[in-house]
Coordinates of C-alpha atoms in Angstrom, one line a residue:
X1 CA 11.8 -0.8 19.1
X2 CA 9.4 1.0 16.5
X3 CA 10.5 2.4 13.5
X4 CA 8.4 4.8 11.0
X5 CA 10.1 4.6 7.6
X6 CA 9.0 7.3 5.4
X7 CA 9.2 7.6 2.1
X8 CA 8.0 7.9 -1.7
X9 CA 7.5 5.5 -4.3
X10 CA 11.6 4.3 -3.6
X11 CA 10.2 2.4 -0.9
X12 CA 7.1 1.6 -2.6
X13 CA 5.9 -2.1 -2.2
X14 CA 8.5 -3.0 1.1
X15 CA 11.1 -2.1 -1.5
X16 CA 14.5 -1.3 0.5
X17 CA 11.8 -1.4 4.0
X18 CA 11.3 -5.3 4.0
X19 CA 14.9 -6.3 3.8
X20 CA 16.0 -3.7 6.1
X21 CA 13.2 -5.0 8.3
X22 CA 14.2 -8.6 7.8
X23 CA 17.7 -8.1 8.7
X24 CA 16.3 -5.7 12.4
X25 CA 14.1 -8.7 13.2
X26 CA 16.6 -11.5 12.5
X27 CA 19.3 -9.4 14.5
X28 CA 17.3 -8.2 17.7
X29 CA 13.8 -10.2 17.7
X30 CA 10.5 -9.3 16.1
X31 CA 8.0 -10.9 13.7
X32 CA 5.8 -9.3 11.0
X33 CA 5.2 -6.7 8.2
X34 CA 3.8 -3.8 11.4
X35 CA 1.5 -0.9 9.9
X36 CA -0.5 -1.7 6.5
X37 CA -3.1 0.3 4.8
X38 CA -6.5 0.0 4.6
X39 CA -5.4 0.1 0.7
X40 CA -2.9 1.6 -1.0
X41 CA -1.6 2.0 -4.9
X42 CA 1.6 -0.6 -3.8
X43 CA -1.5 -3.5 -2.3
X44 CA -1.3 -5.4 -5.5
X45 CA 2.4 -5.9 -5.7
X46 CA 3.7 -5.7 -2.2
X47 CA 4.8 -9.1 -1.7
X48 CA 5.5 -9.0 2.2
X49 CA 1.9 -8.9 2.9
X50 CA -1.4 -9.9 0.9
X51 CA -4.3 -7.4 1.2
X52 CA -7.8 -6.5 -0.3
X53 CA -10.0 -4.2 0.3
X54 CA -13.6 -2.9 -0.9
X55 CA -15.7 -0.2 -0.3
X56 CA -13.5 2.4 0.7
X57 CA -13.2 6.1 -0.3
X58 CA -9.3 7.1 0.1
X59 CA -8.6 10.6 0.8
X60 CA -4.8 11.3 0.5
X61 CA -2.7 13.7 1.9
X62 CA -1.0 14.7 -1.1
X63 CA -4.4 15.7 -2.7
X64 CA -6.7 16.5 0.3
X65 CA -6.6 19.6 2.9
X66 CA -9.5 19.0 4.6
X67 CA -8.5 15.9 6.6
X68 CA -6.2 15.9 9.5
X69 CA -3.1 13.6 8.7
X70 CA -0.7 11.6 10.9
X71 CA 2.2 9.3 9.4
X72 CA 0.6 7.4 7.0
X73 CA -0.8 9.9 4.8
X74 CA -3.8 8.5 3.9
X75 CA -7.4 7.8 6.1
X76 CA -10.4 5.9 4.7
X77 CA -13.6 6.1 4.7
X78 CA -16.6 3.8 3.7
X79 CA -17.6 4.1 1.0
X80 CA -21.6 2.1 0.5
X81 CA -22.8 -0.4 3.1
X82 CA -20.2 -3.3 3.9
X83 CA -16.6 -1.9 3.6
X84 CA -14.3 -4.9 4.2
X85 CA -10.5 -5.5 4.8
X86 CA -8.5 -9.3 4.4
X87 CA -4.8 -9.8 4.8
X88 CA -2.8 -12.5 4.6
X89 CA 0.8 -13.2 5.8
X90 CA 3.4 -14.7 3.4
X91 CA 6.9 -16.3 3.8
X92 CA 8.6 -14.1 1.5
X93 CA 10.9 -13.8 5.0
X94 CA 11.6 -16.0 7.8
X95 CA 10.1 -13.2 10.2
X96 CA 6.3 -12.9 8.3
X97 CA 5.2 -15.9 8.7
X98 CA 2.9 -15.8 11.6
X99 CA 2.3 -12.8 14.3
X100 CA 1.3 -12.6 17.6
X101 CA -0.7 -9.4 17.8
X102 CA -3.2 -8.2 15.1
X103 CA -4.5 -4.9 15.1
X104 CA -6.7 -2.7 13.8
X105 CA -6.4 1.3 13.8
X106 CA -9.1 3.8 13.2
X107 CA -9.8 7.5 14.0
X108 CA -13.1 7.7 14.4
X109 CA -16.3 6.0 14.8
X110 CA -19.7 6.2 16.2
X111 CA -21.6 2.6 16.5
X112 CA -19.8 0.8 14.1
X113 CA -20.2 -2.9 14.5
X114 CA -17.1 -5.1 13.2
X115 CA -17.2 -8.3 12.5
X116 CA -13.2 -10.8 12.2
X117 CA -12.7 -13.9 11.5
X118 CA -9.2 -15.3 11.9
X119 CA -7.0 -18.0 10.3
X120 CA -9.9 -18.6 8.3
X121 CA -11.2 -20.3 11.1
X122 CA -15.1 -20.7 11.6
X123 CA -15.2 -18.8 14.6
X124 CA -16.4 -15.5 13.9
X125 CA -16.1 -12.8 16.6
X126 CA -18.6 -10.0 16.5
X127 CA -17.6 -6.1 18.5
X128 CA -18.9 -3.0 18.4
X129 CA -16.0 -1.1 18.0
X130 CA -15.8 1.9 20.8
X131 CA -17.2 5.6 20.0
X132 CA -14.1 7.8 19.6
X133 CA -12.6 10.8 17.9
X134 CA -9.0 10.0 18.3
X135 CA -6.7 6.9 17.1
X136 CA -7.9 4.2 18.6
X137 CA -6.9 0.7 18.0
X138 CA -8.5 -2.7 18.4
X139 CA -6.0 -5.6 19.1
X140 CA -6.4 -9.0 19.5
X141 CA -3.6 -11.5 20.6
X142 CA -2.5 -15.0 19.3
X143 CA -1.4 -16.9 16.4
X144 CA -2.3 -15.4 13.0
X145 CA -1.8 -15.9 9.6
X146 CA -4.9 -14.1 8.0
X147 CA -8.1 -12.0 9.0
X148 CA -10.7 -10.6 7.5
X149 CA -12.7 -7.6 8.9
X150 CA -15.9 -6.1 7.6
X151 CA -17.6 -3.6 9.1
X152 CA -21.5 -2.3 9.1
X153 CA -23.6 1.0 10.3
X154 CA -20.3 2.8 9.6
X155 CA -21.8 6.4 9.6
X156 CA -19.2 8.3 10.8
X157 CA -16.4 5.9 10.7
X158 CA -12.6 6.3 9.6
X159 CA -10.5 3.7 9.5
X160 CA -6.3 4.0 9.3
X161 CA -5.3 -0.2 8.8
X162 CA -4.3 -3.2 10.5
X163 CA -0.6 -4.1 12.1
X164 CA 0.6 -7.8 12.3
X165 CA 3.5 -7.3 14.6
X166 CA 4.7 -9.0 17.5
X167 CA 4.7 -6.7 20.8
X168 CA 8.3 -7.6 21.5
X169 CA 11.6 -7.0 19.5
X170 CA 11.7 -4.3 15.7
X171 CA 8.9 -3.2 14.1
X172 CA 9.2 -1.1 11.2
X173 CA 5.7 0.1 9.5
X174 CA 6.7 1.4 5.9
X175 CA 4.9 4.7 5.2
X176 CA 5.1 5.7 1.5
X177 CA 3.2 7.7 -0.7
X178 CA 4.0 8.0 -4.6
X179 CA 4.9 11.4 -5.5
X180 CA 5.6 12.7 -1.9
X181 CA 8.6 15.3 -1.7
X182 CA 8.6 15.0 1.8
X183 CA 7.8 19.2 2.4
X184 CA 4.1 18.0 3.3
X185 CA 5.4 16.8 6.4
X186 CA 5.1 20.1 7.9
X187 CA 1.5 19.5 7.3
X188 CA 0.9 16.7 9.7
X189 CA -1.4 16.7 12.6
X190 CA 0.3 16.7 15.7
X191 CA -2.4 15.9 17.8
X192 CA -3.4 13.0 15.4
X193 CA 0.4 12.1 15.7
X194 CA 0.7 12.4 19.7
X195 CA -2.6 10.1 19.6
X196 CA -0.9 7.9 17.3
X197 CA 2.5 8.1 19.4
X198 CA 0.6 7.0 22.5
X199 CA -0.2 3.7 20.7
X200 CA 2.8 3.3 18.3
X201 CA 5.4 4.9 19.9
X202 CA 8.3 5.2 17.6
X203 CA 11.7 5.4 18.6
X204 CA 13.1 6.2 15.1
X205 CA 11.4 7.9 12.1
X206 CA 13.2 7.5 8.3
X207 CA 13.0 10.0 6.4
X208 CA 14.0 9.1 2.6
X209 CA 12.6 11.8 0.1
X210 CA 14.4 13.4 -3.2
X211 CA 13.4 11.7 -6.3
X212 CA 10.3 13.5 -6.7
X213 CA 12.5 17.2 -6.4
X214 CA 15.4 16.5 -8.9
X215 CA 15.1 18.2 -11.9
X216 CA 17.3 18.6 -14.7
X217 CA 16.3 22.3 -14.8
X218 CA 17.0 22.6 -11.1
X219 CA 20.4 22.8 -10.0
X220 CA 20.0 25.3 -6.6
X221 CA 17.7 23.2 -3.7
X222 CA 18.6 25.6 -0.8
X223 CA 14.8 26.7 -0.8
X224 CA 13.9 22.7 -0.5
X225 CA 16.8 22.0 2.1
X226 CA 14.6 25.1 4.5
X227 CA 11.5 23.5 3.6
X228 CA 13.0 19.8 4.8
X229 CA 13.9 21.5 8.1
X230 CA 11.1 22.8 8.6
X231 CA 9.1 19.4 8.1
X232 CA 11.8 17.9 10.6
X233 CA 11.4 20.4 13.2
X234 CA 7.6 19.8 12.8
X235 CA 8.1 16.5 12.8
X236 CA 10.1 16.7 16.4
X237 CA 7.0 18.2 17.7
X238 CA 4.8 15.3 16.2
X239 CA 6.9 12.7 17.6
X240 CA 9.3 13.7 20.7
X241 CA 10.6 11.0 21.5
X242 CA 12.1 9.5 18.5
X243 CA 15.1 10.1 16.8
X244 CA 15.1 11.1 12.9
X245 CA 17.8 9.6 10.2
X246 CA 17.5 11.7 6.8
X247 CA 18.2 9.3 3.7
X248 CA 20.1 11.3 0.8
X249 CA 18.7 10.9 -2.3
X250 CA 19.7 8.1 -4.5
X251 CA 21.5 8.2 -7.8
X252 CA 19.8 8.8 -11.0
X253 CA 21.2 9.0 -14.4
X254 CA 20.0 10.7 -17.6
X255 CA 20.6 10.3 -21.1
X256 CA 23.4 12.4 -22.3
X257 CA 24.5 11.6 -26.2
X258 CA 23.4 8.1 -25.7
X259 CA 25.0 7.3 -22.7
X260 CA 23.6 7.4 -19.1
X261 CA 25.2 9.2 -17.0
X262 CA 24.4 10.3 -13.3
X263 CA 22.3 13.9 -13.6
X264 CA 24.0 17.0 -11.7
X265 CA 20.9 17.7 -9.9
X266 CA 21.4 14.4 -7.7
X267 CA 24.7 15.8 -7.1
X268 CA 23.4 19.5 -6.0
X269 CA 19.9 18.0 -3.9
X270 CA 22.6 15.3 -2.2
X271 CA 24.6 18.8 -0.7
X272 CA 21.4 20.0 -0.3
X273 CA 20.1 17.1 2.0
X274 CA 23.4 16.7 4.1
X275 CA 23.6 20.8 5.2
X276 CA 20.0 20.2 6.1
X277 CA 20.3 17.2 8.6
X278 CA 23.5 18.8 9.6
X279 CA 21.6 22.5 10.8
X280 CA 18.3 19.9 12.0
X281 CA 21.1 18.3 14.2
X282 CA 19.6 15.0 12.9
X283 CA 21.7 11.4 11.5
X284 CA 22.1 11.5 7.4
X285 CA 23.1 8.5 5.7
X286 CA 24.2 8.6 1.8
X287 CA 22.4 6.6 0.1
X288 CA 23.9 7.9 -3.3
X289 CA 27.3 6.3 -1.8
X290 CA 26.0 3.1 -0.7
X291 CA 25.2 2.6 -4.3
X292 CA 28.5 3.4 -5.2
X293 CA 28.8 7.0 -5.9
X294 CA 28.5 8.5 -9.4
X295 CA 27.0 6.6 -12.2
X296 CA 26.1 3.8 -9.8
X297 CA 22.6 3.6 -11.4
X298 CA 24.3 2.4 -14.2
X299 CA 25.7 -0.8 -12.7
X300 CA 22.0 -1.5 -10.6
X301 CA 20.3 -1.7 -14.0
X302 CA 22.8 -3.6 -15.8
X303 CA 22.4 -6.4 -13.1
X304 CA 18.7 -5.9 -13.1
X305 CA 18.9 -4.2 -9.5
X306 CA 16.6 -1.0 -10.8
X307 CA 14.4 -0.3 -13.5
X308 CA 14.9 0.4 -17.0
X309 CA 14.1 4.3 -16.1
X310 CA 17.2 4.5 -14.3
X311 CA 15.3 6.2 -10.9
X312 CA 13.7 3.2 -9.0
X313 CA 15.3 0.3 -7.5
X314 CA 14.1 -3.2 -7.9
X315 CA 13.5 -5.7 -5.0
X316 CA 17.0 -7.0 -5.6
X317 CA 18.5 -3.5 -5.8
X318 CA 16.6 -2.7 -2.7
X319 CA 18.2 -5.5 -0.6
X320 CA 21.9 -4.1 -2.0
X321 CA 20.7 -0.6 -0.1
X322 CA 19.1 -2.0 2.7
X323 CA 22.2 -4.4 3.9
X324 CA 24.2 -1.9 3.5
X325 CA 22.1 0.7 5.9
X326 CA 21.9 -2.5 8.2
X327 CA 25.5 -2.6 8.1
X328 CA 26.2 1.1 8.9
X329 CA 23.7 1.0 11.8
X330 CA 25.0 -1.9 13.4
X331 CA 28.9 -0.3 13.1
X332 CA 27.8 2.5 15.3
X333 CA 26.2 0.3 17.7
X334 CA 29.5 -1.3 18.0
X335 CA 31.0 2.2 18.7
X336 CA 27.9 3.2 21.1
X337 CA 28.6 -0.6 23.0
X338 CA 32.3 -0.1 23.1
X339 CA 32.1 3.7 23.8
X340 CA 29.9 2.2 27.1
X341 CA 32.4 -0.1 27.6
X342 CA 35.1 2.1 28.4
X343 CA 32.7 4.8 30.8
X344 CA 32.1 1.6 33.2

């Protein structure tokens, strides 16, 4: 089962993703951290995986028309003469350890000659990676902990990341992007997404998106409910086989006389959210609830569960929401099996 968790910088760094990941893999099978980044703004502090790249140029969806974008919003290309990549596993959870399938994902190449080294082994293996202008991915099966790629002649190349999954049980690839609202989805390829679909294909996409819309000034979101309903219909066509859960936006409090207290425009966008799953036809799940309704923020910071700005969770406050989605999904399995149950 492969899920595509979308998102903004909520997410950021496996926040939320990496426990809700943990507790998938520990419940149905699975291994590994699934789609990472050539590089991204979270590398540095992401503890579920250790990357580093150099000698890249990253062009960004959020910035850039001129690209054609599938999930992860972001493509690289070299930038000088020997653009490398290295990650490393970690043991931050039982399920990270060590993979059985390491991948590498581009969109587009020439002659480019690759050169991996594995486990930090001495054995070096040596490809030229196949002439293509579609996703294309490069796998290699085994026991791995660590690789390191670097590539040369790379005119013409574009490269997507690496995945360190196993091909059996959950994967769920965390796609975030700081400052996404979630409308640009509407803006994604969908031939770069079928291409990706015929190599990933996902069986669930996340959608969890808000923060970067509240506004205390704001208090109507009907135009951004249309806008998310359009980037789910899109999103439909990109992906037709998976099903779509739309996260409500989390609490967030402002200051008001001194005191925090949870801003109205949470409150409107929330409504906002739910009547546009509901006309999408797709799954919503309240995250604003989960934290405990209004003023919740309040509590997470106190116990050091979000940040002192009152919008972002912290790893702790992340595994509180995550457990909790776990939880919810898990209950309507145990409808769905029960449900079954009775039709035989």
């Amino acid at each position: 089962v492969r899920i595509a968790f979308l998102g903004d910088s909520f997410i950021e760094g496996d926040i939320v993703v990496a426990d809700f990941r943990s507790g998938m893999q520990e419940q149905f099978g699975g291994r590994g951290v699934g789609f990472v980044p050539v590089t991204s703004v979270a590398a540095q502090f992401r503890p579920t995986i250790e990357q580093k790249a150099e000698g890249w140029t990253t062009w960004s969806m959020l910035t850039d028309h001129h690209h054609r974008y599938t999930l992860s919003g972001m493509t690289f290309e070299p930038k000088g003469e020997k653009p490398s990549i290295s990650i490393k596993t970690t043991d931050r959870y039982p399920e990270l350890k060590t993979v059985s399938s390491l991948k590498f994902l581009y969109e587009k190449n020439i002659r480019t000659q690759m050169t991996l080294v594995c486990n930090g082994t001495q054995d070096t293996i040596c490809e030229t990676l196949e002439p293509t202008t579609a996703i294309t991915q490069y796998e290699q099966t085994g026991t791995f902990t660590e690789a390191s790629f670097s590539f040369a002649d790379t005119a013409g190349f574009r490269a997507l990341g690496v995945a360190l999954e196993d091909n059996s049980g959950v994967i769920v690839d965390n796609y975030s992007l700081r400052g996404n609202s979630g409308m640009i989805l509407s803006r994604l390829d969908s031939t770069r997404c079928r291409e990706l679909n015929e190599i990933r294909p996902y069986d669930l996409v996340v959608l969890q998106y808000g923060l970067n819309i509240v506004s205390d000034s704001v208090l109507q979101y009907g135009w951004y409910a249309k806008r998310m309903e359009e980037a789910v219909r899109h999103v439909r066509v990109c992906f037709p086989d998976a099903d779509i859960l739309m996260l409500g936006v989390s609490d967030r409090s402002r200051q008001v006389d001194g005191t925090f207290e949870t801003m109205p425009a949470v409150l409107a966008l929330l409504h906002a959210q739910r009547q546009a799953a509901r006309r999408s036809g797709v799954a919503f799940w309240n995250v604003f609830g989960a934290m405990g309704g209004e003023n919740s923020m309040i509590r997470f910071v106190e116990n050091n569960w979000a940040s002192k700005d009152y919008t972002h969770l912290s790893f702790r406050g992340g595994k509180e929401i995550a457990s909790a989605l776990l939880k919810a999904i898990l209950l309507e399995k145990e409808f769905y099996d029960e449900a079954d149950k009775v039709a035989h």
